[in-house]
Amino acid sequence: MSLAVRAPLAGTVVMLDDVPDPVFANRIIGPGLAIDPDRSHGTATATAPISGVLSKVHPHAYVTVSPEGRSVLVHLGLDTVELGGRGFTVHAVAGSEVAAGEPIITWSPATIEAGGHNPIVPVIALGAAAESLTSAPAGEPLTRGAVAFTWG
């Protein structure tokens, strides 16, 4: 069964090879893609990429688990754990059921970038085989909710 993983926010597709973080670039936790977020609207609300249960929610990252047990990580920026939650507003709690597109965290990619952090957003199919994903191509603009990749 194929799972459509939706873009949690608007931006441009970046391949993981081009993410300046070895954990993501080397696919240590799984394949996927990254989104260079749109900075033109001030704040952005990151949404659930799939329907399921939020297994983990941190101010800078969250994991949604589908009813079939597939887990998708959304990580808002690189090294943003260092911010201790500053600049992030969390709208959901771990253990809650969410529908794809439901708001999870609001943040400002431009503010994160101005503070010295890269605002790129890796979207990772945790533990998936790379060949099981069909991704939007690098450079493609995505609107929030558009299919970023399918997980076959």
One Martini backbone bead per residue (centre of mass of N, CA, C, O) as a GRO file, in nm:
protein
  152
    1MET     BB    1   0.096   0.037   0.023
    2SER     BB    2   0.055   0.367  -0.043
    3LEU     BB    3   0.214   0.674   0.081
    4ALA     BB    4   0.130   1.002   0.122
    5VAL     BB    5   0.365   1.264   0.155
    6ARG     BB    6   0.332   1.577   0.283
    7ALA     BB    7   0.385   1.898   0.284
    8PRO     BB    8   0.431   2.093   0.578
    9LEU     BB    9   0.541   2.317   0.371
   10ALA     BB   10   0.643   2.572   0.195
   11GLY     BB   11   0.865   2.513  -0.097
   12THR     BB   12   1.179   2.370  -0.186
   13VAL     BB   13   1.328   2.111  -0.321
   14VAL     BB   14   1.570   1.899  -0.148
   15MET     BB   15   1.818   1.700  -0.145
   16LEU     BB   16   1.987   1.525   0.091
   17ASP     BB   17   2.275   1.567  -0.029
   18ASP     BB   18   2.224   1.902   0.027
   19VAL     BB   19   2.240   1.860   0.330
   20PRO     BB   20   2.424   2.015   0.604
   21ASP     BB   21   2.386   1.701   0.731
   22PRO     BB   22   2.487   1.382   0.793
   23VAL     BB   23   2.228   1.243   0.890
   24PHE     BB   24   2.065   1.321   0.632
   25ALA     BB   25   2.264   1.285   0.386
   26ASN     BB   26   2.319   0.966   0.487
   27ARG     BB   27   2.050   0.829   0.586
   28ILE     BB   28   2.052   0.716   0.887
   29ILE     BB   29   1.714   0.735   0.938
   30GLY     BB   30   1.648   0.797   0.631
   31PRO     BB   31   1.464   0.878   0.376
   32GLY     BB   32   1.399   1.165   0.146
   33LEU     BB   33   1.360   1.515   0.208
   34ALA     BB   34   1.377   1.866   0.146
   35ILE     BB   35   1.277   2.200   0.262
   36ASP     BB   36   1.287   2.518   0.141
   37PRO     BB   37   1.152   2.768   0.294
   38ASP     BB   38   0.929   3.001   0.297
   39ARG     BB   39   0.995   3.362   0.386
   40SER     BB   40   0.749   3.574   0.299
   41HIS     BB   41   0.536   3.529   0.571
   42GLY     BB   42   0.720   3.482   0.823
   43THR     BB   43   0.527   3.267   0.918
   44ALA     BB   44   0.499   2.907   0.979
   45THR     BB   45   0.297   2.614   0.936
   46ALA     BB   46   0.340   2.301   1.043
   47THR     BB   47   0.234   1.987   0.926
   48ALA     BB   48   0.095   1.699   0.878
   49PRO     BB   49   0.203   1.454   0.642
   50ILE     BB   50   0.013   1.256   0.800
   51SER     BB   51  -0.191   1.028   0.917
   52GLY     BB   52  -0.216   0.991   1.286
   53VAL     BB   53   0.034   0.965   1.533
   54LEU     BB   54   0.198   1.144   1.770
   55SER     BB   55   0.498   1.032   1.907
   56LYS     BB   56   0.654   1.313   1.863
   57VAL     BB   57   0.717   1.637   2.040
   58HIS     BB   58   0.894   1.916   1.944
   59PRO     BB   59   0.965   2.233   1.868
   60HIS     BB   60   1.164   2.118   1.605
   61ALA     BB   61   0.999   1.832   1.611
   62TYR     BB   62   0.827   1.544   1.441
   63VAL     BB   63   0.621   1.239   1.473
   64THR     BB   64   0.441   1.038   1.242
   65VAL     BB   65   0.203   0.764   1.266
   66SER     BB   66   0.067   0.536   1.096
   67PRO     BB   67  -0.160   0.278   1.104
   68GLU     BB   68   0.083   0.089   0.968
   69GLY     BB   69   0.371   0.215   1.106
   70ARG     BB   70   0.463   0.468   0.966
   71SER     BB   71   0.739   0.704   0.991
   72VAL     BB   72   0.746   1.071   1.015
   73LEU     BB   73   0.987   1.321   0.989
   74VAL     BB   74   1.000   1.661   1.116
   75HIS     BB   75   1.261   1.913   1.065
   76LEU     BB   76   1.314   2.240   1.195
   77GLY     BB   77   1.590   2.264   1.100
   78LEU     BB   78   1.928   2.310   1.195
   79ASP     BB   79   2.019   2.286   1.520
   80THR     BB   80   1.740   2.377   1.682
   81VAL     BB   81   1.772   2.250   1.962
   82GLU     BB   82   1.952   2.491   2.075
   83LEU     BB   83   1.686   2.683   2.129
   84GLY     BB   84   1.479   2.557   2.339
   85GLY     BB   85   1.203   2.662   2.170
   86ARG     BB   86   1.275   2.918   2.051
   87GLY     BB   87   1.037   3.019   1.798
   88PHE     BB   88   0.819   2.803   1.895
   89THR     BB   89   0.479   2.679   1.832
   90VAL     BB   90   0.284   2.446   1.990
   91HIS     BB   91  -0.030   2.254   1.887
   92ALA     BB   92   0.068   1.966   1.993
   93VAL     BB   93   0.060   1.627   2.118
   94ALA     BB   94   0.165   1.355   2.226
   95GLY     BB   95  -0.075   1.099   2.119
   96SER     BB   96  -0.216   1.240   1.900
   97GLU     BB   97  -0.450   1.271   1.661
   98VAL     BB   98  -0.397   1.319   1.303
   99ALA     BB   99  -0.428   1.502   1.018
  100ALA     BB  100  -0.350   1.578   0.729
  101GLY     BB  101  -0.267   1.929   0.774
  102GLU     BB  102  -0.231   1.963   1.064
  103PRO     BB  103  -0.134   2.163   1.302
  104ILE     BB  104   0.183   2.182   1.495
  105ILE     BB  105   0.398   2.424   1.401
  106THR     BB  106   0.515   2.750   1.469
  107TRP     BB  107   0.733   2.957   1.262
  108SER     BB  108   1.050   3.133   1.158
  109PRO     BB  109   1.271   3.096   0.914
  110ALA     BB  110   1.401   3.382   0.909
  111THR     BB  111   1.475   3.395   1.211
  112ILE     BB  112   1.649   3.144   1.219
  113GLU     BB  113   1.851   3.247   1.007
  114ALA     BB  114   1.931   3.516   1.154
  115GLY     BB  115   2.042   3.323   1.405
  116GLY     BB  116   2.233   3.093   1.234
  117HIS     BB  117   2.024   2.896   1.103
  118ASN     BB  118   1.910   2.639   0.920
  119PRO     BB  119   1.571   2.613   0.770
  120ILE     BB  120   1.571   2.343   0.679
  121VAL     BB  121   1.333   2.059   0.594
  122PRO     BB  122   1.328   1.753   0.691
  123VAL     BB  123   1.173   1.457   0.533
  124ILE     BB  124   1.133   1.138   0.697
  125ALA     BB  125   1.153   0.789   0.637
  126LEU     BB  126   1.162   0.587   0.884
  127GLY     BB  127   1.335   0.299   0.789
  128ALA     BB  128   1.344   0.312   0.495
  129ALA     BB  129   1.366   0.235   0.171
  130ALA     BB  130   1.476   0.415  -0.086
  131GLU     BB  131   1.312   0.249  -0.316
  132SER     BB  132   1.017   0.325  -0.177
  133LEU     BB  133   1.063   0.611  -0.304
  134THR     BB  134   0.880   0.895  -0.450
  135SER     BB  135   1.004   1.201  -0.555
  136ALA     BB  136   1.030   1.505  -0.577
  137PRO     BB  137   1.206   1.726  -0.743
  138ALA     BB  138   1.452   1.918  -0.757
  139GLY     BB  139   1.326   2.257  -0.735
  140GLU     BB  140   1.044   2.209  -0.653
  141PRO     BB  141   0.757   2.355  -0.588
  142LEU     BB  142   0.573   2.363  -0.276
  143THR     BB  143   0.286   2.320  -0.125
  144ARG     BB  144   0.102   2.291   0.126
  145GLY     BB  145   0.005   1.940   0.086
  146ALA     BB  146   0.177   1.839  -0.111
  147VAL     BB  147   0.335   1.593  -0.269
  148ALA     BB  148   0.658   1.484  -0.189
  149PHE     BB  149   0.606   1.167  -0.129
  150THR     BB  150   0.613   0.821  -0.192
  151TRP     BB  151   0.533   0.516  -0.002
  152GLY     BB  152   0.558   0.176  -0.115
   0.00000   0.00000   0.00000
